[in-house]
Short mmCIF file of C-alpha atoms in Angstrom, two decimals:
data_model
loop_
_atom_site.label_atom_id
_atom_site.label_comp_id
_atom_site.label_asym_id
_atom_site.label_seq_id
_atom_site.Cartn_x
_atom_site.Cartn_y
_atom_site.Cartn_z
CA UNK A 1 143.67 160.85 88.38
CA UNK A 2 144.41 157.43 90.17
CA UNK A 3 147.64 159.12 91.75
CA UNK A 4 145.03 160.75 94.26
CA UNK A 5 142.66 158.10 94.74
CA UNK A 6 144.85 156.92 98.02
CA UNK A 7 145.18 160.42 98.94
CA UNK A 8 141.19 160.48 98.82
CA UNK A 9 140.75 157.25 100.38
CA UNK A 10 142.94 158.03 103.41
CA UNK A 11 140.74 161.30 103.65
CA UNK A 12 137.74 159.48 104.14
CA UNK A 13 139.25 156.94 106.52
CA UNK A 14 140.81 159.66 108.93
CA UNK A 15 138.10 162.30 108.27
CA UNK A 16 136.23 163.60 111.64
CA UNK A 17 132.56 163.34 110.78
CA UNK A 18 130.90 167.32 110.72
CA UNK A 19 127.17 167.50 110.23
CA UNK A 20 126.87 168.92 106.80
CA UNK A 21 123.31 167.97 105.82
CA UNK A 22 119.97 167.11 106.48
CA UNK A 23 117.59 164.59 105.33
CA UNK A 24 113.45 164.55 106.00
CA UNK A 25 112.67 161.57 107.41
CA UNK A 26 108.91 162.25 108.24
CA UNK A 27 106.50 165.52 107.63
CA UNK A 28 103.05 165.67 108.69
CA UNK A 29 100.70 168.08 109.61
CA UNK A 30 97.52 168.87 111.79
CA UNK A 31 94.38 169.08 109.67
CA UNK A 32 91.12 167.37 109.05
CA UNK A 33 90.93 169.01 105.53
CA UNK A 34 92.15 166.19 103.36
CA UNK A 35 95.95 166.06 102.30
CA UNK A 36 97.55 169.45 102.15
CA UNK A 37 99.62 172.16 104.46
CA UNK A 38 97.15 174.77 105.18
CA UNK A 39 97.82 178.77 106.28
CA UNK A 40 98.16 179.02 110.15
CA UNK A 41 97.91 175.37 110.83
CA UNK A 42 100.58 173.45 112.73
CA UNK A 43 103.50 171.14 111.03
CA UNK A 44 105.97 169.00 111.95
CA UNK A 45 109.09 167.87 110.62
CA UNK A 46 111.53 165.36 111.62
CA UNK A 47 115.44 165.10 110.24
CA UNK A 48 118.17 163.09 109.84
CA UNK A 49 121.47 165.04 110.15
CA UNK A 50 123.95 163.59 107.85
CA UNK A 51 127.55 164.18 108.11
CA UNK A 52 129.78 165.51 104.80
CA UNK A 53 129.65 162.19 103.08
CA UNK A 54 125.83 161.71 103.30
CA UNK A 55 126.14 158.88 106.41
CA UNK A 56 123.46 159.68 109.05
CA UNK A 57 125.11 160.92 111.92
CA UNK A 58 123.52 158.51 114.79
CA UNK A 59 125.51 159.64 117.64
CA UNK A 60 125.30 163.09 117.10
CA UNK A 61 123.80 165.25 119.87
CA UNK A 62 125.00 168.68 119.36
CA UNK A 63 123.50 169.88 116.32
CA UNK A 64 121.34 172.89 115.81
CA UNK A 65 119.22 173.08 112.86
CA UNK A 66 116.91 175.64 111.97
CA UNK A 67 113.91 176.62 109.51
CA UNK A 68 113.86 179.60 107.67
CA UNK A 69 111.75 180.79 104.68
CA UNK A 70 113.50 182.62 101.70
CA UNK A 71 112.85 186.28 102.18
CA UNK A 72 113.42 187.46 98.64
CA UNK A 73 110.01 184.70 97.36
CA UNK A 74 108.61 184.56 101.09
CA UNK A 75 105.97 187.72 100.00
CA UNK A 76 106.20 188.61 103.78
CA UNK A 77 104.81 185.47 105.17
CA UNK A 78 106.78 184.43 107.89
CA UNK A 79 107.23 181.01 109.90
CA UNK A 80 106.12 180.34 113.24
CA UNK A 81 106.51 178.08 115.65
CA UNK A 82 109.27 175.94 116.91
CA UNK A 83 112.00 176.95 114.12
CA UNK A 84 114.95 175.54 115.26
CA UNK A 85 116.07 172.55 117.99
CA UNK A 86 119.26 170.64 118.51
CA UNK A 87 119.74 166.70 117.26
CA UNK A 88 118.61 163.65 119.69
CA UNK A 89 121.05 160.39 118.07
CA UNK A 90 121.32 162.25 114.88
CA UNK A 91 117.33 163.42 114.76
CA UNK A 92 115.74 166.71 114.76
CA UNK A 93 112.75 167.47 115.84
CA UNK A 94 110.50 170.99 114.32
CA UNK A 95 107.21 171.14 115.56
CA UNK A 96 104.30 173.59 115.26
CA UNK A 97 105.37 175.13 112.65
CA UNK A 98 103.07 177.16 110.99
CA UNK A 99 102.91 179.57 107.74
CA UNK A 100 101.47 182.47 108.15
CA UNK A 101 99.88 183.29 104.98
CA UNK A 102 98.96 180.74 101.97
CA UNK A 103 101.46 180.82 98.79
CA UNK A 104 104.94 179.04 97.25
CA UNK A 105 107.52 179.06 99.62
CA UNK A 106 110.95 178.01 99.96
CA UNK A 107 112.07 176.29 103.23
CA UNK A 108 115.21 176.06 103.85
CA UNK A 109 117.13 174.21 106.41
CA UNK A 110 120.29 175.51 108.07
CA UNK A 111 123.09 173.85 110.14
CA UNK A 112 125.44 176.62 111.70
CA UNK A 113 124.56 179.41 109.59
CA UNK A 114 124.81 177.59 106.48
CA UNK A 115 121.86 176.34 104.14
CA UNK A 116 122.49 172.98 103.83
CA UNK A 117 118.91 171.87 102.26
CA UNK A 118 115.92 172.90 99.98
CA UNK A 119 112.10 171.71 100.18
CA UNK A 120 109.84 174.09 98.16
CA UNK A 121 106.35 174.07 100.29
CA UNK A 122 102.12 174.73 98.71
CA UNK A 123 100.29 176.26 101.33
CA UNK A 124 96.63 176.30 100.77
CA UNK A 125 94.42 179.13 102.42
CA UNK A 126 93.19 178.67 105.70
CA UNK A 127 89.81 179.32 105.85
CA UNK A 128 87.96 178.65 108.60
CA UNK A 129 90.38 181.52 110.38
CA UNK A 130 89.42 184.91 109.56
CA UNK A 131 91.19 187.05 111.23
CA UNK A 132 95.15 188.17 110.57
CA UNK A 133 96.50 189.56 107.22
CA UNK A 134 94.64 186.91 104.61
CA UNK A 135 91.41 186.68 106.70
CA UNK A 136 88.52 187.72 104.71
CA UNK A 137 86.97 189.27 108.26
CA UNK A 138 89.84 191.87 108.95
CA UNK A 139 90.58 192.56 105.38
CA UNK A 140 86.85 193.47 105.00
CA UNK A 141 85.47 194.62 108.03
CA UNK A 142 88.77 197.60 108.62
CA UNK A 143 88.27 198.32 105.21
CA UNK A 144 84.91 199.32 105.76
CA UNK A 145 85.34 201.50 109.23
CA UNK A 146 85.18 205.63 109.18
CA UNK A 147 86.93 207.60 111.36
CA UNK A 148 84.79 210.22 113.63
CA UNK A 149 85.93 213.74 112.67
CA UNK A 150 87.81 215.34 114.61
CA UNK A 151 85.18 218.03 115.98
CA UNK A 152 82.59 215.03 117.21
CA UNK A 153 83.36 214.97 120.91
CA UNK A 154 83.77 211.60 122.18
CA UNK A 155 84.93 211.91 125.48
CA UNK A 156 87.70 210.44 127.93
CA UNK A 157 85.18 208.59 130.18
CA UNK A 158 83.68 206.46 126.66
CA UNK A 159 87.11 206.40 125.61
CA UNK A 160 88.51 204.16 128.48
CA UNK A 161 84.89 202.70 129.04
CA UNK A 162 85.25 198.97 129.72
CA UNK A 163 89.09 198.76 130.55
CA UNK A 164 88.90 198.28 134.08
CA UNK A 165 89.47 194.63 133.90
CA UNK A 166 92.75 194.67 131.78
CA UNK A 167 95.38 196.76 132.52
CA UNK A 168 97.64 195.95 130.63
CA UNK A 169 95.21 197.47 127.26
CA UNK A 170 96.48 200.25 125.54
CA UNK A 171 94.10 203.29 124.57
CA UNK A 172 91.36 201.89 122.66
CA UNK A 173 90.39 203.82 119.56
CA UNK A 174 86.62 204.14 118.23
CA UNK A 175 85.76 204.22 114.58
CA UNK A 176 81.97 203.72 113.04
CA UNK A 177 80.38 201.46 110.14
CA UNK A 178 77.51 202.66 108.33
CA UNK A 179 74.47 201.13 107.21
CA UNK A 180 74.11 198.81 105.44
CA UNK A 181 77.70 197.58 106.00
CA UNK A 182 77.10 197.55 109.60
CA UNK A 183 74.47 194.51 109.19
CA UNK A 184 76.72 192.40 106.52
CA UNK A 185 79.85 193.09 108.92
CA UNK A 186 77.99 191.76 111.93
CA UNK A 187 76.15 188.81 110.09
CA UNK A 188 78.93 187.28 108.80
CA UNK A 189 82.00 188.43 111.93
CA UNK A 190 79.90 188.91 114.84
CA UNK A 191 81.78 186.14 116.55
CA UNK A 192 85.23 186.15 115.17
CA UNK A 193 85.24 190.11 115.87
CA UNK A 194 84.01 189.11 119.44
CA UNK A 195 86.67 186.22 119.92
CA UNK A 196 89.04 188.84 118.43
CA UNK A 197 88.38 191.36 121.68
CA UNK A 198 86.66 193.86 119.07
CA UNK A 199 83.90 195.56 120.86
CA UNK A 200 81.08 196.83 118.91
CA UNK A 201 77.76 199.07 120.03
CA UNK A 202 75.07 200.27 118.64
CA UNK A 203 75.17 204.15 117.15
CA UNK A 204 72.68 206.03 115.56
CA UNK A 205 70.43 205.23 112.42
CA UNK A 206 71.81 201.38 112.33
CA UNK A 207 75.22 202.34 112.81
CA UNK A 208 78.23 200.10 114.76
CA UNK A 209 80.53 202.01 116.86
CA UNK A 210 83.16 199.47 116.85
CA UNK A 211 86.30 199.48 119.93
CA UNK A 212 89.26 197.86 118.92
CA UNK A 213 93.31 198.37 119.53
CA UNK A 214 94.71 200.38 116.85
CA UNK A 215 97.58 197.53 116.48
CA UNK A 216 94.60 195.12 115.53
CA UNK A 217 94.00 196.75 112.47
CA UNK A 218 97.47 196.27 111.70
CA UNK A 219 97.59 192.76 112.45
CA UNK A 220 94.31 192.19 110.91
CA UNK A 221 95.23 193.86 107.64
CA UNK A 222 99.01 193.25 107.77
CA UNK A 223 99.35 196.87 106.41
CA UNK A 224 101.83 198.59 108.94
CA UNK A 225 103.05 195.45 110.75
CA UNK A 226 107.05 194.96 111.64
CA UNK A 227 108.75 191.52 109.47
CA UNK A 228 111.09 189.39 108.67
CA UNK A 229 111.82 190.68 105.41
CA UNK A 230 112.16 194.18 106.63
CA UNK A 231 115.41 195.67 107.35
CA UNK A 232 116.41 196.32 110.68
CA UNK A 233 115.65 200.08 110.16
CA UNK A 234 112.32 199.88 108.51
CA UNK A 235 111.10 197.63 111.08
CA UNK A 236 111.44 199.89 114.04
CA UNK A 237 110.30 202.18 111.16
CA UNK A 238 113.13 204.63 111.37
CA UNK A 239 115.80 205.56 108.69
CA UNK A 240 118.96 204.49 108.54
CA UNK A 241 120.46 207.59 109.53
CA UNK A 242 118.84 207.69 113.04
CA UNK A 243 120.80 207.75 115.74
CA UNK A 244 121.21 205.15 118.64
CA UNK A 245 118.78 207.40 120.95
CA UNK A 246 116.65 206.94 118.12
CA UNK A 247 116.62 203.44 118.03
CA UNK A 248 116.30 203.65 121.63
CA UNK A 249 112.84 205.62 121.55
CA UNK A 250 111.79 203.70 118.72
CA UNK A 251 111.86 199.85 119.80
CA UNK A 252 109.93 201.53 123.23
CA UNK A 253 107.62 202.76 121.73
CA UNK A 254 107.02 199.45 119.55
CA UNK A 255 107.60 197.06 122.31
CA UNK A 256 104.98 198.80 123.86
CA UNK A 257 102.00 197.98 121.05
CA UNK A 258 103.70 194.41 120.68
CA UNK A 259 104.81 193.09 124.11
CA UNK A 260 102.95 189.90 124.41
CA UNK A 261 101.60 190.79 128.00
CA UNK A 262 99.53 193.11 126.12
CA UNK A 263 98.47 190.72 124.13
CA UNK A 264 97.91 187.59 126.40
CA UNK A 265 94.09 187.84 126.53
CA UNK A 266 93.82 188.13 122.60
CA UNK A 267 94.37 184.47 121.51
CA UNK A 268 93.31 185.54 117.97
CA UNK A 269 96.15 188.01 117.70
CA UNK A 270 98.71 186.27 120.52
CA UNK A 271 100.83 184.71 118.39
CA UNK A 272 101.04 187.49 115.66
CA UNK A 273 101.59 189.86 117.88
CA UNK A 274 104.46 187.69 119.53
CA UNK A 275 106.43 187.76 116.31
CA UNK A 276 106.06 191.05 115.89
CA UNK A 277 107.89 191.77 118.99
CA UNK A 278 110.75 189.26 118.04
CA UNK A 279 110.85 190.56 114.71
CA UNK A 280 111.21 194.45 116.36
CA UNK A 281 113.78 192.89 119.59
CA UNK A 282 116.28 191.27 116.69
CA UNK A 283 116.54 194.28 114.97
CA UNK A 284 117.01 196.28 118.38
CA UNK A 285 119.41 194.28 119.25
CA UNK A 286 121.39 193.88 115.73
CA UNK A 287 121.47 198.31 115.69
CA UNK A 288 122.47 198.49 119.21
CA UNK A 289 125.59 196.38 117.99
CA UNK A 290 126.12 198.15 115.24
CA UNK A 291 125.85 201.47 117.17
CA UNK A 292 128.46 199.65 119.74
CA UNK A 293 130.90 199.39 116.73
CA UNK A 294 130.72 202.93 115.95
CA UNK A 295 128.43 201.98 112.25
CA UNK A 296 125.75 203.99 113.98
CA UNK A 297 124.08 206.56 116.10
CA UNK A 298 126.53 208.98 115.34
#
């Protein structure tokens, strides 16, 4: 009623501006492809921060917001890149930010924990990439690779053959393609499997023995690989009865496929493999507390 309209207005008058909102103020995107937001490619977004009565906040410099997909429609795509970065006279700056797999998503923008705006995102395939979990190479060409059996001797010297000059690589495994796959695979992935740090040789009868990282496979495929929208448990792939020395063992033996040192000559797989060990360190760290609290690893 009018009775509280001076109540209201001396609210507004006294009120200390909080930053409550955002607005976009630009989006654009790195592509020669026409107008879209492809998979993997980089965008940038610039914000307003507004404070609770939708005024741009000019003079604010302390703001954090960040960038987050929805988990429960994100399908397991996650965002990369520069996620979150505090306000410059009211602006915020995201760059590089890049979705890892094509779809619908919802990004949503936080300030302080809170969800304080909505922008539902296309993301068209990315195409000339592939490699990682929608590439038509790694999808295909794993897909197609046998196993040796177990009886076929391949010995330690072929096994470590060619690792001299990193390292930092983990035991490579070997796997073969058969003819007439062998050709098709090599015809149409020969280079992205050799930018990729696949090695492939020739076998018997037109067959590929093909060197690769067992991790690769799961960051080729996606099948196997730690997220975002995994629980903290799931991602370090234990139960949630395991005890802290569990979790201890477990994010070891992970950061130990995932560590981005291991990863640094691999610019195909680099940045995959770099949220894979964030994704794998936050849930470490979140069951460690937890543990610390008494809620687990007894």
């Amino acid at each position: 009623g009018m009775e509280s309209l001076p109540s209201l207005v001396e609210y507004c008058r006294t009120a200390t501006a909080t930053p409550s909102g955002v607005q976009i103020l630009r989006m654009w995107w790195d592509t020669d492809r026409g107008d879209g937001i492809f998979a993997k490619s980089n965008v940038h977004i610039t914000l307003q921060v507004l404070d609770q009565f939708g005024t741009p906040m000019l003079g604010d410099n302390e703001t954090i917001v960040s960038a987050t997909l929805d988990s429960t429609t994100s399908q397991g795509a996650m965002l990369e890149g520069i996620r979150s970065n505090v306000s410059v006279a009211g602006v915020v700056e995201l760059h590089y930010l890049r979705f890892s797999q094509d779809g619908e998503f919802d990004l949503h923008f936080g300030i302080g924990g809170n969800r304080v705006q909505m922008m539902r995102v296309v993301v068209s395939p990315h195409e000339d990439d592939r490699f990682g979990p929608t590439g038509k190479c790694g999808q295909e060409f794993f897909a197609k690779l046998n196993s040796f059996a177990p009886s076929f001797a391949v010995n330690s010297s072929q096994l470590v053959a060619g690792q001299d000059h990193d390292p930092l690589r983990v035991q490579e495994k070997v796997s073969y393609m058969t003819w007439p796959s062998s050709l098709e695979a090599m015809s149409s992935c020969s280079r992205i499997l050799e930018e990729a740090g696949v090695r492939v040789t020739s076998g018997w009868g037109g067959d590929l023995w093909v060197w690769y990282r067992p991790a690769m496979e799961a960051l080729d495929t996606g099948v196997g690989l730690p997220t975002a929208s995994m629980d903290f448990w799931t991602r370090l792939g234990l139960s949630s009865t395991a005890s802290a020395r569990d979790v201890r063992k477990a994010y070891y033996r992970q950061s130990l496929v995932w560590h981005p040192d291991r990863w640094a000559s691999y610019p195909l797989h680099r940045r995959l493999a770099q949220d894979a060990f964030e994704v794998i360190s936050e849930a470490y760290r979140q069951l460690v507390s937890l543990s610390s609290g008494g809620a687990a690893g007894k």
